[in-house]
Amino acid sequence: MDRDVQVRRLMSRLRGTRRVFVLYGLPGSGRSALAEELAHEAGATLSLPVHWLSLGVRTAAPERLVLRLLLTSGAAQTELGPALLSTPEVLAGLAAAACQNHFRAHPAVIVLDDLPEDTDGKDLLRTAVRLLENTGCVLIATTTRAIRTSNSDRSGVTQHQVDLTPEAYQDLLSTARRAPALLRTLAVWEGAEFSPDMTLPVEDLSPAEWREAVEGLHQEGLLQQARPGWYELRPALRAQLVPDHTPDELRSDSQRLDSALSRAVPREPGALGDAAEPYVDLALRLCRSREANSREFTTWLAHQLVGEGALLPLLMLRAGLGHAAYDRDILRVPLAAAVRQTGQPQTAAEALAGIDTPDAIRELALARHHMGQLDTAEVPLDALPADLPDGWALHTRASIRTDRGELREVGRLLRRAIETHQVHGDRRGEAWAVFHYGRWRLMCGDPEEALKRFETARFAFRDVGDVVGAAWTSTELCRAELLLNGARTEVMLELKATPLAHREHGDVRGEAWATLLQGVAYADADLPGSAAHVLLQTLRLFESVPDRLGIAWTRHHLAWLTKGDRTAALRRVLDAFDETGCLNGPAWTLLLQGPGRAGADRAQLDEAQSRFEALDDTAGVQWVAVVRDGPGSSRGARAVRALTSCYPRPVLKNMEWDDFDTIPLMVHHLLPETAASPDGAPPGEVSPAAFVRLALLDDSPATGGEARIVLRVEPGREYSGATSEELLPPLTAWATPLTHADVDPTHSVPVNGTALFRFTPYQPGRHRIRFTIEDAESNSVLQQVETEIEVIGTTGTAPVSAAPQPMPTPAFAQGA
């Protein structure tokens, strides 16, 4: 029968609730092609999207099918957060409910291609029919034999046998047998989908050759498109291309491909995106076959999925591993991280109880931080070895102390964290450390430096595919822009979009902090009504987490917007801050009764001043003076002049000191460093006494070869008549390779005007080296400089990608 005729006859049966079709026929009969035409015709007629799910060699688990339906259709995943650490029964129930709710609101044409013909196939079809009942969806399944979903003939399922077309099938087989060995390799491989961008380690093909080969096989009809940009071998060809292989041989060959692929994937930077599901399949196959690197790859994949906010693929991984030891050992920490990220830090902390691995300890500290328990958040980190630098622990400590308002050691911690991540080749960890460095500089009242750090972090997060980190960086970029340029229209528009970016990745806490910033911006733009509305919304978000620190700051800002007596609000806010361990919040809260208020409580102001002094917060002390004495008094006027040296000019630009009744809410989160003298004069530029120069003495360094680098210290312009020995104390320098290379000597060497180092790269691409110059007598660091060197391969050509692979395997963690 002509295929067009079959489509018309099947469409004539598409009426009422009769919307399930089972197309069955022998391999090569064209059932998948018929399903494709029928799906597009039904979609066009009913104005429904088409979602194609290939089954084939995948595990036939009903819960996996439900999760795939949700993922393929683009369903919201936030309501499945409670399923991450729940029992399999709870996961199945929540996923089924989410699937039914989604397709009732968004009906579609769904194709289940290549259902198994056994009991598994029947169970999958019954699951799909039950889920999609009364949703308005059209379900099309293809298989080799008829599958009944009910004993009743009135089940609403149309069974249609697809006639065999031997001529077309024989032509396809003839073409396949003439195809290159690549096609036979794909037939051996147990993986299903692949894309031209996902280079399988076969036949030593370059990326361009691989892409060309895939596109050619698709044009010849040997590959079918499973979804846009993704292909798979036609099911009818798989068995025909490997007739002489035993099952054990097929399994062994496939495992070799999986093992090679699992080692190559983590070295390719970028978000997994659409590749998440195929890599989940890969991890499950590795675990089933007990490959040596299965634990390492699964751990990497789980943390990558958390960083991308990819909840559904993470649930697929969890469901696939089931109740095996892998579920408890490998996934406990990343699942806890995902749970924390979806706004359940208390549940995450409970799940980590009793686990003493370094990644669990770091995650527990993050969970407490996100609950706003700043006074105890650092305690778990004390259990980590003090003599082993841990970049994630270092920048987590720094972040906690930043939120507490204790900034004395934060800069040192973050510099060590960045260097540790770089030495270990942990680009994701480095991105988080740079992000926290930007937050620290912003809190110190240096938004220009913070902007630079945030831009660096944003590009790094995009490179490694950490969309959660990228959303946090966008939020902090808005805060820096507000401090530098005020509430400009474009900044406010971007600020309104930032909560949505967090929400898209299930990051409830990130959404709450972005919304808080929006409310503060409205208040400082003299829009108190809008500010109060947004802040009340913020309070509900923080209470849902719950984040005690966010709750305290939101109540603090709401109290500042309150007109009249603030005494009751003052007590509530101070109690809220007391639960967190935050130090600067209470100091600002004690000023609540101050500006423009008759009978300001002097004892409260004295207490506020004492707290600001304990924090070395010069600006806070000056605000107390302005509140206590008024900006028109001599002491208040001196305080006003001092404040101009503490903040970027736009922050106080619109302050009406003659009618002073409030303090910009944005500055309540800052502990600025004094940038100028108290009289407000701008600081003079500092002229460097000397410069560090680097020179590569050998052109075109190659892998395995040695190149010489000279470090030279030269006097600055103002000291051009002096030598470096006359100008500077005795200096030493040492070098740290940040990529796969060695630099000799490995120890500090004297800098007698110059110092010589020998650089040996082990991989082509762009290499980074950091040089540290110290005062030889005090061992204090005077300067650090970095350089990049392009290295060619042994063939004399540099690779297209100029990013050599890092040395050790990075530690895995996640945090904001």
Short mmCIF file of N, CA and C in Angstrom, two decimals, residues 45-172:
data_model
loop_
_atom_site.label_atom_id
_atom_site.label_comp_id
_atom_site.label_asym_id
_atom_site.label_seq_id
_atom_site.Cartn_x
_atom_site.Cartn_y
_atom_site.Cartn_z
N THR A 45 -2.32 18.94 11.49
CA THR A 45 -3.79 19.00 11.53
C THR A 45 -4.30 19.53 12.86
N LEU A 46 -3.69 19.09 13.95
CA LEU A 46 -4.17 19.45 15.29
C LEU A 46 -3.39 20.61 15.90
N SER A 47 -2.42 21.15 15.15
CA SER A 47 -1.57 22.25 15.65
C SER A 47 -0.86 21.84 16.94
N LEU A 48 -0.22 20.68 16.90
CA LEU A 48 0.51 20.15 18.06
C LEU A 48 1.98 19.96 17.70
N PRO A 49 2.89 20.18 18.65
CA PRO A 49 4.31 19.87 18.40
C PRO A 49 4.52 18.37 18.37
N VAL A 50 5.61 17.94 17.75
CA VAL A 50 5.96 16.52 17.65
C VAL A 50 7.20 16.25 18.49
N HIS A 51 7.13 15.25 19.38
CA HIS A 51 8.27 14.83 20.20
C HIS A 51 8.59 13.38 19.86
N TRP A 52 9.83 13.15 19.41
CA TRP A 52 10.24 11.81 18.96
C TRP A 52 11.18 11.20 20.00
N LEU A 53 10.83 10.03 20.52
CA LEU A 53 11.69 9.32 21.48
C LEU A 53 12.09 7.98 20.89
N SER A 54 13.37 7.81 20.61
CA SER A 54 13.87 6.52 20.15
C SER A 54 14.18 5.65 21.36
N LEU A 55 13.78 4.40 21.32
CA LEU A 55 14.02 3.49 22.44
C LEU A 55 15.16 2.53 22.10
N GLY A 56 14.93 1.61 21.19
CA GLY A 56 16.01 0.75 20.70
C GLY A 56 16.76 0.05 21.81
N VAL A 57 18.09 0.33 21.90
CA VAL A 57 18.94 -0.41 22.82
C VAL A 57 18.92 0.18 24.23
N ARG A 58 18.15 1.21 24.48
CA ARG A 58 18.12 1.81 25.81
C ARG A 58 17.44 0.90 26.82
N THR A 59 17.73 1.18 28.09
CA THR A 59 17.09 0.43 29.16
C THR A 59 15.59 0.69 29.17
N ALA A 60 14.81 -0.38 29.21
CA ALA A 60 13.35 -0.25 29.14
C ALA A 60 12.79 -0.16 30.55
N ALA A 61 12.91 1.01 31.19
CA ALA A 61 12.39 1.24 32.53
C ALA A 61 11.28 2.28 32.44
N PRO A 62 10.09 2.01 32.99
CA PRO A 62 8.98 2.97 32.89
C PRO A 62 9.32 4.35 33.45
N GLU A 63 10.01 4.42 34.61
CA GLU A 63 10.32 5.75 35.17
C GLU A 63 11.27 6.52 34.26
N ARG A 64 12.15 5.78 33.56
CA ARG A 64 13.05 6.44 32.62
C ARG A 64 12.26 7.05 31.45
N LEU A 65 11.24 6.33 31.00
CA LEU A 65 10.40 6.83 29.91
C LEU A 65 9.69 8.12 30.33
N VAL A 66 9.18 8.15 31.55
CA VAL A 66 8.46 9.33 32.04
C VAL A 66 9.40 10.53 32.09
N LEU A 67 10.61 10.32 32.61
CA LEU A 67 11.58 11.42 32.69
C LEU A 67 11.99 11.89 31.30
N ARG A 68 12.12 10.95 30.35
CA ARG A 68 12.48 11.33 28.99
C ARG A 68 11.37 12.15 28.34
N LEU A 69 10.12 11.78 28.61
CA LEU A 69 9.00 12.55 28.08
C LEU A 69 9.05 13.99 28.60
N LEU A 70 9.33 14.13 29.89
CA LEU A 70 9.42 15.47 30.47
C LEU A 70 10.56 16.26 29.86
N LEU A 71 11.72 15.61 29.70
CA LEU A 71 12.90 16.30 29.17
C LEU A 71 12.70 16.69 27.71
N THR A 72 12.19 15.76 26.91
CA THR A 72 12.02 16.01 25.48
C THR A 72 11.01 17.12 25.22
N SER A 73 9.99 17.20 26.06
CA SER A 73 8.93 18.19 25.84
C SER A 73 9.25 19.54 26.46
N GLY A 74 10.38 19.66 27.15
CA GLY A 74 10.75 20.93 27.75
C GLY A 74 9.93 21.28 28.97
N ALA A 75 9.45 20.27 29.71
CA ALA A 75 8.62 20.52 30.89
C ALA A 75 9.44 21.14 32.01
N ALA A 76 8.78 21.91 32.86
CA ALA A 76 9.45 22.48 34.04
C ALA A 76 9.89 21.36 34.96
N GLN A 77 11.05 21.52 35.57
CA GLN A 77 11.61 20.44 36.37
C GLN A 77 11.66 20.77 37.86
N THR A 78 11.32 22.01 38.23
CA THR A 78 11.50 22.41 39.63
C THR A 78 10.64 21.60 40.59
N GLU A 79 9.44 21.18 40.16
CA GLU A 79 8.57 20.45 41.07
C GLU A 79 9.10 19.05 41.38
N LEU A 80 10.14 18.61 40.66
CA LEU A 80 10.73 17.30 40.95
C LEU A 80 11.90 17.39 41.92
N GLY A 81 12.19 18.58 42.44
CA GLY A 81 13.26 18.72 43.41
C GLY A 81 13.14 17.76 44.59
N PRO A 82 11.94 17.60 45.19
CA PRO A 82 11.82 16.68 46.33
C PRO A 82 12.14 15.23 45.99
N ALA A 83 12.15 14.87 44.69
CA ALA A 83 12.40 13.48 44.31
C ALA A 83 13.88 13.12 44.33
N LEU A 84 14.76 14.11 44.43
CA LEU A 84 16.20 13.84 44.31
C LEU A 84 16.71 12.88 45.38
N LEU A 85 16.25 13.04 46.59
CA LEU A 85 16.71 12.20 47.70
C LEU A 85 15.59 11.31 48.24
N SER A 86 14.53 11.13 47.47
CA SER A 86 13.40 10.35 47.94
C SER A 86 13.55 8.89 47.53
N THR A 87 12.56 8.09 47.88
CA THR A 87 12.55 6.67 47.49
C THR A 87 12.17 6.56 46.01
N PRO A 88 12.49 5.43 45.37
CA PRO A 88 12.10 5.25 43.96
C PRO A 88 10.59 5.38 43.75
N GLU A 89 9.79 4.96 44.75
CA GLU A 89 8.34 5.06 44.61
C GLU A 89 7.88 6.51 44.57
N VAL A 90 8.49 7.34 45.43
CA VAL A 90 8.14 8.76 45.44
C VAL A 90 8.56 9.41 44.12
N LEU A 91 9.76 9.06 43.64
CA LEU A 91 10.23 9.59 42.36
C LEU A 91 9.25 9.24 41.24
N ALA A 92 8.83 7.97 41.19
CA ALA A 92 7.91 7.54 40.13
C ALA A 92 6.59 8.31 40.21
N GLY A 93 6.07 8.49 41.43
CA GLY A 93 4.80 9.19 41.58
C GLY A 93 4.89 10.66 41.20
N LEU A 94 5.95 11.34 41.65
CA LEU A 94 6.11 12.76 41.34
C LEU A 94 6.32 12.97 39.84
N ALA A 95 7.13 12.09 39.21
CA ALA A 95 7.39 12.22 37.78
C ALA A 95 6.11 11.99 36.98
N ALA A 96 5.31 10.99 37.36
CA ALA A 96 4.06 10.72 36.64
C ALA A 96 3.10 11.90 36.76
N ALA A 97 2.99 12.46 37.97
CA ALA A 97 2.10 13.60 38.16
C ALA A 97 2.57 14.80 37.35
N ALA A 98 3.88 15.05 37.35
CA ALA A 98 4.42 16.17 36.58
C ALA A 98 4.17 15.98 35.09
N CYS A 99 4.30 14.74 34.62
CA CYS A 99 4.09 14.45 33.20
C CYS A 99 2.63 14.69 32.81
N GLN A 100 1.71 14.21 33.63
CA GLN A 100 0.29 14.40 33.32
C GLN A 100 -0.07 15.89 33.34
N ASN A 101 0.40 16.61 34.34
CA ASN A 101 0.10 18.04 34.43
C ASN A 101 0.65 18.80 33.22
N HIS A 102 1.87 18.43 32.80
CA HIS A 102 2.48 19.15 31.68
C HIS A 102 1.71 18.91 30.39
N PHE A 103 1.37 17.66 30.09
CA PHE A 103 0.73 17.37 28.80
C PHE A 103 -0.74 17.75 28.78
N ARG A 104 -1.36 17.90 29.94
CA ARG A 104 -2.72 18.47 29.94
C ARG A 104 -2.66 19.93 29.49
N ALA A 105 -1.61 20.62 29.93
CA ALA A 105 -1.46 22.03 29.56
C ALA A 105 -0.81 22.20 28.19
N HIS A 106 0.01 21.23 27.78
CA HIS A 106 0.75 21.35 26.52
C HIS A 106 0.66 20.02 25.75
N PRO A 107 -0.49 19.68 25.16
CA PRO A 107 -0.61 18.42 24.41
C PRO A 107 0.34 18.40 23.22
N ALA A 108 0.70 17.18 22.79
CA ALA A 108 1.67 17.02 21.70
C ALA A 108 1.45 15.69 21.02
N VAL A 109 2.12 15.52 19.88
CA VAL A 109 2.21 14.23 19.21
C VAL A 109 3.51 13.58 19.67
N ILE A 110 3.40 12.39 20.27
CA ILE A 110 4.56 11.73 20.85
C ILE A 110 4.78 10.41 20.11
N VAL A 111 6.02 10.21 19.65
CA VAL A 111 6.39 8.98 18.94
C VAL A 111 7.36 8.19 19.79
N LEU A 112 7.01 6.92 20.08
CA LEU A 112 7.92 5.99 20.75
C LEU A 112 8.41 5.02 19.69
N ASP A 113 9.61 5.25 19.19
CA ASP A 113 10.12 4.47 18.07
C ASP A 113 10.91 3.27 18.56
N ASP A 114 10.61 2.11 17.95
CA ASP A 114 11.35 0.86 18.20
C ASP A 114 11.14 0.35 19.63
N LEU A 115 9.86 0.19 20.00
CA LEU A 115 9.54 -0.42 21.29
C LEU A 115 10.01 -1.87 21.31
N PRO A 116 10.50 -2.38 22.45
CA PRO A 116 10.81 -3.81 22.52
C PRO A 116 9.53 -4.62 22.32
N GLU A 117 9.66 -5.80 21.77
CA GLU A 117 8.47 -6.62 21.48
C GLU A 117 8.09 -7.51 22.65
N ASP A 118 8.89 -7.49 23.73
CA ASP A 118 8.63 -8.37 24.86
C ASP A 118 7.77 -7.68 25.91
N THR A 119 7.79 -8.23 27.10
CA THR A 119 6.99 -7.68 28.20
C THR A 119 7.39 -6.24 28.52
N ASP A 120 8.69 -5.93 28.40
CA ASP A 120 9.13 -4.56 28.66
C ASP A 120 8.44 -3.57 27.73
N GLY A 121 8.34 -3.92 26.48
CA GLY A 121 7.67 -3.04 25.53
C GLY A 121 6.21 -2.83 25.88
N LYS A 122 5.53 -3.92 26.29
CA LYS A 122 4.13 -3.80 26.69
C LYS A 122 3.98 -2.89 27.91
N ASP A 123 4.89 -3.03 28.87
CA ASP A 123 4.83 -2.19 30.08
C ASP A 123 5.07 -0.72 29.72
N LEU A 124 6.02 -0.47 28.83
CA LEU A 124 6.29 0.91 28.43
C LEU A 124 5.08 1.53 27.74
N LEU A 125 4.46 0.77 26.84
CA LEU A 125 3.31 1.31 26.12
C LEU A 125 2.15 1.57 27.07
N ARG A 126 1.89 0.63 27.99
CA ARG A 126 0.81 0.84 28.96
C ARG A 126 1.09 2.06 29.83
N THR A 127 2.36 2.25 30.22
CA THR A 127 2.72 3.43 31.02
C THR A 127 2.42 4.70 30.26
N ALA A 128 2.83 4.74 28.99
CA ALA A 128 2.60 5.94 28.19
C ALA A 128 1.12 6.21 27.98
N VAL A 129 0.34 5.16 27.68
CA VAL A 129 -1.10 5.34 27.47
C VAL A 129 -1.76 5.87 28.73
N ARG A 130 -1.37 5.33 29.89
CA ARG A 130 -1.98 5.76 31.15
C ARG A 130 -1.63 7.22 31.45
N LEU A 131 -0.38 7.61 31.20
CA LEU A 131 0.05 8.97 31.50
C LEU A 131 -0.64 10.00 30.61
N LEU A 132 -0.84 9.63 29.33
CA LEU A 132 -1.33 10.61 28.35
C LEU A 132 -2.84 10.57 28.18
N GLU A 133 -3.52 9.75 28.97
CA GLU A 133 -4.97 9.66 28.88
C GLU A 133 -5.61 11.00 29.25
N ASN A 134 -6.55 11.43 28.45
CA ASN A 134 -7.29 12.68 28.68
C ASN A 134 -6.38 13.92 28.66
N THR A 135 -5.29 13.86 27.93
CA THR A 135 -4.41 15.02 27.82
C THR A 135 -4.52 15.70 26.46
N GLY A 136 -5.19 15.05 25.50
CA GLY A 136 -5.25 15.61 24.15
C GLY A 136 -4.05 15.24 23.31
N CYS A 137 -3.16 14.38 23.82
CA CYS A 137 -1.97 13.97 23.07
C CYS A 137 -2.31 12.87 22.07
N VAL A 138 -1.47 12.77 21.05
CA VAL A 138 -1.51 11.66 20.11
C VAL A 138 -0.26 10.82 20.36
N LEU A 139 -0.43 9.52 20.56
CA LEU A 139 0.69 8.61 20.84
C LEU A 139 0.85 7.64 19.68
N ILE A 140 2.08 7.59 19.13
CA ILE A 140 2.40 6.67 18.03
C ILE A 140 3.57 5.82 18.47
N ALA A 141 3.41 4.49 18.45
CA ALA A 141 4.47 3.57 18.83
C ALA A 141 4.80 2.67 17.66
N THR A 142 6.09 2.36 17.47
CA THR A 142 6.50 1.40 16.43
C THR A 142 7.17 0.22 17.11
N THR A 143 6.92 -0.98 16.56
CA THR A 143 7.49 -2.20 17.11
C THR A 143 7.42 -3.29 16.04
N THR A 144 7.93 -4.44 16.37
CA THR A 144 7.94 -5.52 15.38
C THR A 144 6.67 -6.35 15.42
N ARG A 145 5.97 -6.36 16.57
CA ARG A 145 4.73 -7.13 16.69
C ARG A 145 3.65 -6.27 17.33
N ALA A 146 2.41 -6.66 17.11
CA ALA A 146 1.29 -5.93 17.73
C ALA A 146 1.39 -6.03 19.24
N ILE A 147 1.12 -4.93 19.92
CA ILE A 147 1.15 -4.90 21.39
C ILE A 147 -0.21 -4.41 21.87
N ARG A 148 -0.87 -5.20 22.69
CA ARG A 148 -2.16 -4.81 23.22
C ARG A 148 -1.96 -4.15 24.59
N THR A 149 -2.68 -3.06 24.83
CA THR A 149 -2.61 -2.40 26.13
C THR A 149 -3.79 -2.77 27.01
N SER A 150 -4.78 -3.51 26.43
CA SER A 150 -5.97 -3.87 27.19
C SER A 150 -6.58 -5.11 26.56
N ASN A 151 -7.31 -5.88 27.34
CA ASN A 151 -7.99 -7.05 26.80
C ASN A 151 -9.25 -6.67 26.04
N SER A 152 -9.66 -5.42 26.18
CA SER A 152 -10.88 -4.97 25.51
C SER A 152 -10.58 -4.51 24.09
N ASP A 153 -11.48 -4.82 23.17
CA ASP A 153 -11.33 -4.35 21.79
C ASP A 153 -11.62 -2.85 21.68
N ARG A 154 -12.26 -2.29 22.73
CA ARG A 154 -12.60 -0.87 22.69
C ARG A 154 -11.57 -0.07 23.50
N SER A 155 -10.33 -0.45 23.38
CA SER A 155 -9.28 0.17 24.20
C SER A 155 -8.84 1.52 23.65
N GLY A 156 -9.30 1.89 22.46
CA GLY A 156 -8.90 3.17 21.90
C GLY A 156 -7.56 3.13 21.22
N VAL A 157 -7.00 1.93 20.97
CA VAL A 157 -5.69 1.78 20.33
C VAL A 157 -5.89 1.25 18.91
N THR A 158 -5.30 1.93 17.94
CA THR A 158 -5.33 1.49 16.54
C THR A 158 -4.08 0.68 16.25
N GLN A 159 -4.25 -0.61 15.96
CA GLN A 159 -3.14 -1.48 15.59
C GLN A 159 -3.05 -1.51 14.07
N HIS A 160 -1.88 -1.24 13.52
CA HIS A 160 -1.72 -1.19 12.06
C HIS A 160 -0.43 -1.90 11.66
N GLN A 161 -0.60 -2.93 10.83
CA GLN A 161 0.56 -3.66 10.33
C GLN A 161 1.13 -2.96 9.11
N VAL A 162 2.43 -2.70 9.14
CA VAL A 162 3.10 -2.03 8.04
C VAL A 162 3.62 -3.09 7.08
N ASP A 163 3.25 -2.98 5.79
CA ASP A 163 3.64 -3.98 4.81
C ASP A 163 5.14 -3.94 4.55
N LEU A 164 5.71 -5.08 4.36
CA LEU A 164 7.14 -5.19 4.04
C LEU A 164 7.41 -4.63 2.65
N THR A 165 8.46 -3.85 2.53
CA THR A 165 8.86 -3.31 1.22
C THR A 165 10.26 -3.84 0.91
N PRO A 166 10.36 -5.06 0.39
CA PRO A 166 11.67 -5.70 0.24
C PRO A 166 12.62 -4.96 -0.68
N GLU A 167 12.10 -4.33 -1.74
CA GLU A 167 13.01 -3.67 -2.66
C GLU A 167 13.77 -2.53 -1.97
N ALA A 168 13.03 -1.67 -1.27
CA ALA A 168 13.67 -0.55 -0.60
C ALA A 168 14.62 -1.04 0.49
N TYR A 169 14.20 -2.08 1.20
CA TYR A 169 15.03 -2.59 2.29
C TYR A 169 16.30 -3.22 1.74
N GLN A 170 16.19 -3.96 0.68
CA GLN A 170 17.38 -4.57 0.09
C GLN A 170 18.34 -3.52 -0.45
N ASP A 171 17.81 -2.46 -1.03
CA ASP A 171 18.67 -1.37 -1.49
C ASP A 171 19.42 -0.74 -0.32
N LEU A 172 18.70 -0.58 0.81
CA LEU A 172 19.32 0.02 1.99
C LEU A 172 20.43 -0.89 2.53
#
